[in-house]
mmCIF file with all atom_site columns, C-alpha atoms and ligand atoms in Angstrom:
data_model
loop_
_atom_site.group_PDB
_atom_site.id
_atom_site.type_symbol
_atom_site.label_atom_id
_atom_site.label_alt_id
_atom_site.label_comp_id
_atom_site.label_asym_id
_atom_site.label_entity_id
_atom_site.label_seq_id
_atom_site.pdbx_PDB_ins_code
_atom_site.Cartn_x
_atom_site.Cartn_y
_atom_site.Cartn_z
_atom_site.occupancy
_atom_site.B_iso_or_equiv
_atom_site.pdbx_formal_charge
_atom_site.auth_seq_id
_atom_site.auth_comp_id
_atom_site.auth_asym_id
_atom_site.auth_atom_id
_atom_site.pdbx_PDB_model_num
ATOM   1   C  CA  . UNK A 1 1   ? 17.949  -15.879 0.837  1.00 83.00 ? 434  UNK A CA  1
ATOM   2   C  CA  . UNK A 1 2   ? 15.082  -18.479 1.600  1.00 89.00 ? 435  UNK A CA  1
ATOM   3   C  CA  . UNK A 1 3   ? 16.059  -21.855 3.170  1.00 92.00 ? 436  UNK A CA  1
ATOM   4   C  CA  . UNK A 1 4   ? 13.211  -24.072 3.203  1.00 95.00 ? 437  UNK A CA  1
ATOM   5   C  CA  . UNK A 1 5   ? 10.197  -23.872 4.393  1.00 96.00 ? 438  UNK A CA  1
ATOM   6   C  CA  . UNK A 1 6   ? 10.144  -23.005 8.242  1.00 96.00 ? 439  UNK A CA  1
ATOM   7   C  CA  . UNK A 1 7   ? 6.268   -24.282 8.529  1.00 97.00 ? 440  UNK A CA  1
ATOM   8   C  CA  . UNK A 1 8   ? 2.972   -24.480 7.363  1.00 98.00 ? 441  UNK A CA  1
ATOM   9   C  CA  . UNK A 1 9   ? 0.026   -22.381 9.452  1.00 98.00 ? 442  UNK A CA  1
ATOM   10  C  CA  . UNK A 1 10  ? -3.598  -23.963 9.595  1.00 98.00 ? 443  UNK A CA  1
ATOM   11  C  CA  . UNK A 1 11  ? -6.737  -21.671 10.758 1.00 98.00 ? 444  UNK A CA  1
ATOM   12  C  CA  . UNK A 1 12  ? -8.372  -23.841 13.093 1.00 98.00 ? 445  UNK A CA  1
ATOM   13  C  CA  . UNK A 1 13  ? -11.532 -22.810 15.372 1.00 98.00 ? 446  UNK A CA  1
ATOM   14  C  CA  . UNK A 1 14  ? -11.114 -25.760 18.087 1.00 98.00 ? 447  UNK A CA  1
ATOM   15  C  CA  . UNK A 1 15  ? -7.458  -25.296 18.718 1.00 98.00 ? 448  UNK A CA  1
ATOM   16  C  CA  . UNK A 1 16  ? -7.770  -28.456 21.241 1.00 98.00 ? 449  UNK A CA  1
ATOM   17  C  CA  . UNK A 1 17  ? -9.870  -30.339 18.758 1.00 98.00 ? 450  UNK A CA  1
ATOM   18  C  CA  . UNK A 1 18  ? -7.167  -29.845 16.138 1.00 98.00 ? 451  UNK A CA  1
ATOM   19  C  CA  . UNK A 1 19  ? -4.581  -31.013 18.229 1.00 98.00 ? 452  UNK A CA  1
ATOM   20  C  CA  . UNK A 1 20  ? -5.745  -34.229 19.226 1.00 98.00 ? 453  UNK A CA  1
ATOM   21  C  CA  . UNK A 1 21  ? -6.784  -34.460 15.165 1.00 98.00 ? 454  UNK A CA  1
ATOM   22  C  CA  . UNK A 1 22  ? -3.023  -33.327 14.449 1.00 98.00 ? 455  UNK A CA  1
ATOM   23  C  CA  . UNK A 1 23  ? -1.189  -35.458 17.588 1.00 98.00 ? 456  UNK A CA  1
ATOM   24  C  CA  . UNK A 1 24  ? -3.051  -38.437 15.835 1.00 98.00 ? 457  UNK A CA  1
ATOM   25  C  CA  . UNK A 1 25  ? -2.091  -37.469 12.232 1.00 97.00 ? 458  UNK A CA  1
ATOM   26  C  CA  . UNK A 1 26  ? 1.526   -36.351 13.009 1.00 97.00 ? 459  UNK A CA  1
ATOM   27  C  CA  . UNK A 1 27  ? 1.951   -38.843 16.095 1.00 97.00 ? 460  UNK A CA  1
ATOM   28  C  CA  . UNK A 1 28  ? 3.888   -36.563 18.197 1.00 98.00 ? 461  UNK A CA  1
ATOM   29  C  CA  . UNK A 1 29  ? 2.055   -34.195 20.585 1.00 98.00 ? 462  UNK A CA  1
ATOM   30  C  CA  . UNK A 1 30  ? 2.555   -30.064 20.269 1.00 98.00 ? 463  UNK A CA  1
ATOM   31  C  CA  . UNK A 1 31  ? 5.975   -29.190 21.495 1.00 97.00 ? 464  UNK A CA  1
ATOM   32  C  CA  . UNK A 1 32  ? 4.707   -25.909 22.161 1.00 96.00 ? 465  UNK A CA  1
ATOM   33  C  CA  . UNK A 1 33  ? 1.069   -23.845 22.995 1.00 97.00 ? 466  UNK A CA  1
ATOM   34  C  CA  . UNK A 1 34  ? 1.647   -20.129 22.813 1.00 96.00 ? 467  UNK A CA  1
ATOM   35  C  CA  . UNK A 1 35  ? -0.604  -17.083 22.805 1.00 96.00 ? 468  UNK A CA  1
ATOM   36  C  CA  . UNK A 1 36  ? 0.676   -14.054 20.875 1.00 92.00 ? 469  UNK A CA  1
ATOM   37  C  CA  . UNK A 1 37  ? -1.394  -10.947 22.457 1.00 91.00 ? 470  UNK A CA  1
ATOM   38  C  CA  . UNK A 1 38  ? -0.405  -8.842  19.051 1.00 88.00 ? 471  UNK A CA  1
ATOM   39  C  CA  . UNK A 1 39  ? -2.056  -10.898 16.384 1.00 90.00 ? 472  UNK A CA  1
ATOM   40  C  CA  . UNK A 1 40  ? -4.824  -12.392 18.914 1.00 96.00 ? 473  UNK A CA  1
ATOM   41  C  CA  . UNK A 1 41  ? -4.019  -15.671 18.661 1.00 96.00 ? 474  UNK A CA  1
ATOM   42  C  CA  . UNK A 1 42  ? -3.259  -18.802 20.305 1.00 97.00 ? 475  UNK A CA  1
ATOM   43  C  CA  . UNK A 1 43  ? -0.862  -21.443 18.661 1.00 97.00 ? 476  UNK A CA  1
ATOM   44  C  CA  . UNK A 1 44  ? 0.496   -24.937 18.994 1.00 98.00 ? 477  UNK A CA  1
ATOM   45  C  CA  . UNK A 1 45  ? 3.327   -25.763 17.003 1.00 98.00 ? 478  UNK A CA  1
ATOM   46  C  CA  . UNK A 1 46  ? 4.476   -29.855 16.154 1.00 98.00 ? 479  UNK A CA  1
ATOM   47  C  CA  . UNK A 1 47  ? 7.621   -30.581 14.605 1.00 97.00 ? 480  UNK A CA  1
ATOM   48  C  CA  . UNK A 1 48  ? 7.814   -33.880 12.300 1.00 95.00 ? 481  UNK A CA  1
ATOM   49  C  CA  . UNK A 1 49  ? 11.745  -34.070 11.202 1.00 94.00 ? 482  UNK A CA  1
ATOM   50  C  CA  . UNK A 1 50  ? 12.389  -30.663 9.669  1.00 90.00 ? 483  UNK A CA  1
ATOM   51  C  CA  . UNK A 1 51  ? 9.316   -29.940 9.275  1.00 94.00 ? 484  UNK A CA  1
ATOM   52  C  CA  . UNK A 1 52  ? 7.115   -27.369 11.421 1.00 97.00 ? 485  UNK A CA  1
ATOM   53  C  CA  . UNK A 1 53  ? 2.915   -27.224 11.592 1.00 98.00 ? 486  UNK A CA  1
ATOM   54  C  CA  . UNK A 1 54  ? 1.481   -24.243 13.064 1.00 98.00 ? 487  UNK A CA  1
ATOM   55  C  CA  . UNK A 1 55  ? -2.073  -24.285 14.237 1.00 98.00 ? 488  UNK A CA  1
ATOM   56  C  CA  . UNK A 1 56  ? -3.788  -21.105 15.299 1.00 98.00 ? 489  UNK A CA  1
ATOM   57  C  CA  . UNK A 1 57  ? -7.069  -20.074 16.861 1.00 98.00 ? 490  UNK A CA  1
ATOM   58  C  CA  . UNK A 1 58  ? -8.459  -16.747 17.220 1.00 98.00 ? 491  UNK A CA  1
ATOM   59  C  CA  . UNK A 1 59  ? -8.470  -15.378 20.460 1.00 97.00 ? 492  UNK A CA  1
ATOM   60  C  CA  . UNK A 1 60  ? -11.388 -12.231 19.740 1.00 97.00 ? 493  UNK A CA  1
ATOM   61  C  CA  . UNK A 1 61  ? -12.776 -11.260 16.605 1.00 95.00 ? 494  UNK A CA  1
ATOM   62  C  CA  . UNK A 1 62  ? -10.475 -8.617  16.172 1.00 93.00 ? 495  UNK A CA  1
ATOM   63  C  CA  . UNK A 1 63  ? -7.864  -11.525 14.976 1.00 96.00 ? 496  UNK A CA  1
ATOM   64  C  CA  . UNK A 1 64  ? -6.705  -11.870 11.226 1.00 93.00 ? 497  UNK A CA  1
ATOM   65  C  CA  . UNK A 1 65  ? -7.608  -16.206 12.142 1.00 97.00 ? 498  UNK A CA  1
ATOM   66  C  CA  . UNK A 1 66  ? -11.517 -15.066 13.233 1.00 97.00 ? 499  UNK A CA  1
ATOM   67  C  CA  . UNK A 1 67  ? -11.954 -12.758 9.800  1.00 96.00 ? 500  UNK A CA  1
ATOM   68  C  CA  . UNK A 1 68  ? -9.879  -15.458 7.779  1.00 95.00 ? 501  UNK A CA  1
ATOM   69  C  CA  . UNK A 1 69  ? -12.635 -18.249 9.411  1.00 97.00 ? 502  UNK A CA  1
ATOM   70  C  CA  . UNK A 1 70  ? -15.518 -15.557 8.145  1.00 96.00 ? 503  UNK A CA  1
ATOM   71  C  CA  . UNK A 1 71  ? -14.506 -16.067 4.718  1.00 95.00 ? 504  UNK A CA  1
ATOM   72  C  CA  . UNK A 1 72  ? -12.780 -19.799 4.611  1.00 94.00 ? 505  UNK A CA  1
ATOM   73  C  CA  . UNK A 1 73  ? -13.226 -22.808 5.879  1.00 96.00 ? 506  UNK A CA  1
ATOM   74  C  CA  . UNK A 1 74  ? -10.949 -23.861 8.472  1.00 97.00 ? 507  UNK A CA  1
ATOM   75  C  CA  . UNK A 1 75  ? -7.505  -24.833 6.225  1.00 97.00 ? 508  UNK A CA  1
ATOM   76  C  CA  . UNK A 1 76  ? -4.098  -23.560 5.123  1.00 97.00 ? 509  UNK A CA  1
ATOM   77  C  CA  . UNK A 1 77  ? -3.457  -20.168 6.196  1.00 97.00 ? 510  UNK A CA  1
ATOM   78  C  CA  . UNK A 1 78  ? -0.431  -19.194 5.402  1.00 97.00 ? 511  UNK A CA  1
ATOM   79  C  CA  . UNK A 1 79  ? 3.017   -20.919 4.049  1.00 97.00 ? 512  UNK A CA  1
ATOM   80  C  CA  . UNK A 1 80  ? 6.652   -19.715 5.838  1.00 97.00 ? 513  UNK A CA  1
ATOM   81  C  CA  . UNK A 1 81  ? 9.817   -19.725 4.309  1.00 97.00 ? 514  UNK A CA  1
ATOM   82  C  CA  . UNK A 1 82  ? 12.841  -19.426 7.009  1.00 97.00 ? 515  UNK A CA  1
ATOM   83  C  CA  . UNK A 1 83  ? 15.106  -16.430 5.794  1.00 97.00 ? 516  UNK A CA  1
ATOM   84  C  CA  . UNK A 1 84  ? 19.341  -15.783 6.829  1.00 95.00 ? 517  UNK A CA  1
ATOM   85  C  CA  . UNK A 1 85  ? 18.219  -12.235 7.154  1.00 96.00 ? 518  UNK A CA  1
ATOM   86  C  CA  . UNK A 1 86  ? 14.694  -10.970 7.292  1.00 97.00 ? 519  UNK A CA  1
ATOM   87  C  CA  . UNK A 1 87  ? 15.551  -7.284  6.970  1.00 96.00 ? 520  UNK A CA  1
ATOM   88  C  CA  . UNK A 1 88  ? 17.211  -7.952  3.515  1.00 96.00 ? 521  UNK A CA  1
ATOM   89  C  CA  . UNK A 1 89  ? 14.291  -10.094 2.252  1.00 96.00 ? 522  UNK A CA  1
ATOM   90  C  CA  . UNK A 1 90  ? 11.724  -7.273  3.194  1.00 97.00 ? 523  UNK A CA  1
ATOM   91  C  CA  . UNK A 1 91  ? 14.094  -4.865  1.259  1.00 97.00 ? 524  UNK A CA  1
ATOM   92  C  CA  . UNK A 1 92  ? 14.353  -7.332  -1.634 1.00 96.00 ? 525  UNK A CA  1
ATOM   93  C  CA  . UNK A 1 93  ? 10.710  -8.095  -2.005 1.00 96.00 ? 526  UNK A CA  1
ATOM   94  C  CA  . UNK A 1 94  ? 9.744   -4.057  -1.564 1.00 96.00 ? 527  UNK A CA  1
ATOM   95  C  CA  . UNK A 1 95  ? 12.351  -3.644  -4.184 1.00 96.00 ? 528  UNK A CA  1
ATOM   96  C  CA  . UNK A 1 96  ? 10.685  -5.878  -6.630 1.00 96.00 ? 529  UNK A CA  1
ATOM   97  C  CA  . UNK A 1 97  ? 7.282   -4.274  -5.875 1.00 95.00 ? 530  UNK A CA  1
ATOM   98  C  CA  . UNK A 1 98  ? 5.978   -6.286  -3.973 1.00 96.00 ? 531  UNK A CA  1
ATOM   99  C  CA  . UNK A 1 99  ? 3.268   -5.633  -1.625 1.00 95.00 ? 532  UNK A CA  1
ATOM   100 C  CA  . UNK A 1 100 ? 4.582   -6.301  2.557  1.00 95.00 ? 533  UNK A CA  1
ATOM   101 C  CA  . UNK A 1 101 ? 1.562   -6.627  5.298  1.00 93.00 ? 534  UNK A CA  1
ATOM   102 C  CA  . UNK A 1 102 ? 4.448   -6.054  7.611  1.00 91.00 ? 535  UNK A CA  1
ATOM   103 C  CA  . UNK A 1 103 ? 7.632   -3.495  6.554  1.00 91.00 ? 536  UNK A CA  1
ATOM   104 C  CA  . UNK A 1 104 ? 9.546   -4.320  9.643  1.00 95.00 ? 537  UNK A CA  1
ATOM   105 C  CA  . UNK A 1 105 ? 10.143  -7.276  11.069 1.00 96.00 ? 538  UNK A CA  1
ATOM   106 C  CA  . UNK A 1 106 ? 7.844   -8.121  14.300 1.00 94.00 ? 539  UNK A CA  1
ATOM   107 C  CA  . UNK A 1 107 ? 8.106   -10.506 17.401 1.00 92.00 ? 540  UNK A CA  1
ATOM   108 C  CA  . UNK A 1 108 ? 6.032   -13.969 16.288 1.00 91.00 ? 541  UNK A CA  1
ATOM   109 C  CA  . UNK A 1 109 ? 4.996   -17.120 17.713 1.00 90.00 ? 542  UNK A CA  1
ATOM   110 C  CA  . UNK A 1 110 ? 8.070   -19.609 18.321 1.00 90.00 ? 543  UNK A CA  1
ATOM   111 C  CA  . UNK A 1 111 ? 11.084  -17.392 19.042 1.00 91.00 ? 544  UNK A CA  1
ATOM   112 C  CA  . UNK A 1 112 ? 10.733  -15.653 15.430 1.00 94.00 ? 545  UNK A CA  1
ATOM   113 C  CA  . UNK A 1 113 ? 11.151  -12.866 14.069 1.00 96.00 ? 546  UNK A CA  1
ATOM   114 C  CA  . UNK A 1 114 ? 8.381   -12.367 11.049 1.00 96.00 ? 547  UNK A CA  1
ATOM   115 C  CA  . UNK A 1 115 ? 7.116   -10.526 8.737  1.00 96.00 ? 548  UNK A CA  1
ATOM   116 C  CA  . UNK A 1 116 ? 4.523   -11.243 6.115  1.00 96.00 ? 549  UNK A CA  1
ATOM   117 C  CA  . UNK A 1 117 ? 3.764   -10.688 2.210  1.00 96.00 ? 550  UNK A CA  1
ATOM   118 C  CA  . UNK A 1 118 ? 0.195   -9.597  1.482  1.00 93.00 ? 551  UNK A CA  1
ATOM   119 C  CA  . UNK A 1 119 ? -1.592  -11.916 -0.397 1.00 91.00 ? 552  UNK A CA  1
ATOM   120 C  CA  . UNK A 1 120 ? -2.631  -9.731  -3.206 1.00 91.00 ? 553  UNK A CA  1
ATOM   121 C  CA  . UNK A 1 121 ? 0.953   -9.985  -3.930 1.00 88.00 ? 554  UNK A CA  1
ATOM   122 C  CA  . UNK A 1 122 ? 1.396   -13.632 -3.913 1.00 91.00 ? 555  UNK A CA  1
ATOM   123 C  CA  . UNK A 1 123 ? -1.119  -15.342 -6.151 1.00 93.00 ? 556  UNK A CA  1
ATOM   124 C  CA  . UNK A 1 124 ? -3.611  -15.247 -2.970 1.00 91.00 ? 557  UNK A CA  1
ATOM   125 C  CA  . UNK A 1 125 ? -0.989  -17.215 -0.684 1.00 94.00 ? 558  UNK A CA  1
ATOM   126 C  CA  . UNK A 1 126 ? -0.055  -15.404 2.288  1.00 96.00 ? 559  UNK A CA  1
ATOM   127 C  CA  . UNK A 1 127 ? 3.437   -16.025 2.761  1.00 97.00 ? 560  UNK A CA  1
ATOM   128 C  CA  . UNK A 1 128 ? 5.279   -15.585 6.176  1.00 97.00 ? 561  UNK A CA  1
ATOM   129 C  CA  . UNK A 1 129 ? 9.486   -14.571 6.308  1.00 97.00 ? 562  UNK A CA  1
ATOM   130 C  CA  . UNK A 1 130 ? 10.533  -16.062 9.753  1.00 97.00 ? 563  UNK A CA  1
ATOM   131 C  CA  . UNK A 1 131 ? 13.735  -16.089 11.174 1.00 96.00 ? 564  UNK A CA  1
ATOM   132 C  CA  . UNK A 1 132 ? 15.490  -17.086 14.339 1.00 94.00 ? 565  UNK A CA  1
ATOM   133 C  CA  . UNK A 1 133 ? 16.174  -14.306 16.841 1.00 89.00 ? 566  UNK A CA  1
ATOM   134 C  CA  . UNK A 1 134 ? 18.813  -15.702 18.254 1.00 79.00 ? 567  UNK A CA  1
ATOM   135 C  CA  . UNK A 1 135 ? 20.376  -15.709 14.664 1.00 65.00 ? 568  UNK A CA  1
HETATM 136 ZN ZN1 . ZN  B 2 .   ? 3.358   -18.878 11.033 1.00 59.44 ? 1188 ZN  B ZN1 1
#
């Protein structure tokens, strides 16, 4: 079962740029900078109500950010919907036919478990299932 969406992940190339751009826009500062070594990437997440931001710079070329920058502009990345149980939604979603980048759930950014769709499957929007670990 999805709950709402969890938060929205921008591609930046500046990742201090962007948050001065996004502490002015949102006007709260990033509650949180964190590198995750497995996808390459650093991230600052700010929190507006319910609502979650993600930005993310590539740490090497080797990161899914620095070959989604080769082909886009900086922008929307990807869109992620908090889940009660990630393991069932990956089952769900395989059992429909859809396409998973991810068929287990992996350690993210923020204290998440996630797991992602591949875009081919999702009308070109790559859509992240997060949930809480502690949950
Ligand atoms: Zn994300």
């Amino acid at each position: 079962m999805l709950r709402k969406i969890e938060h929205v992940g921008i591609a930046v190339k500046d990742i201090a740029a962007s948050n001065r751009i996004f502490t002015d826009i949102l006007g709260v500062a990033p509650y949180k900078s964190e590198v995750v070594e497995s996808e390459q990437v650093i991230t600052s997440f700010f929190q507006v109500g319910e609502s979650k931001i993600e930005l993310l710079q590539a740490l090497s070329n080797d990161s899914a950010i620095a070959k989604f920058l080769e082909k886009n502009r900086e922008g929307i990345h990807h869109i992620a919907f908090e889940v009660a149980d990630i393991s069932k939604e990956i089952a769900r979603l395989k059992g429909l036919g859809y396409q998973m980048v991810h068929s287990q759930p992996k350690e993210g950014a923020d204290g998440k478990l996630v797991a992602f769709l591949h875009p081919k499957s999702s009308n070109g929007v790559l859509v992240e299932l997060c949930m809480d670990k502690a949950e």
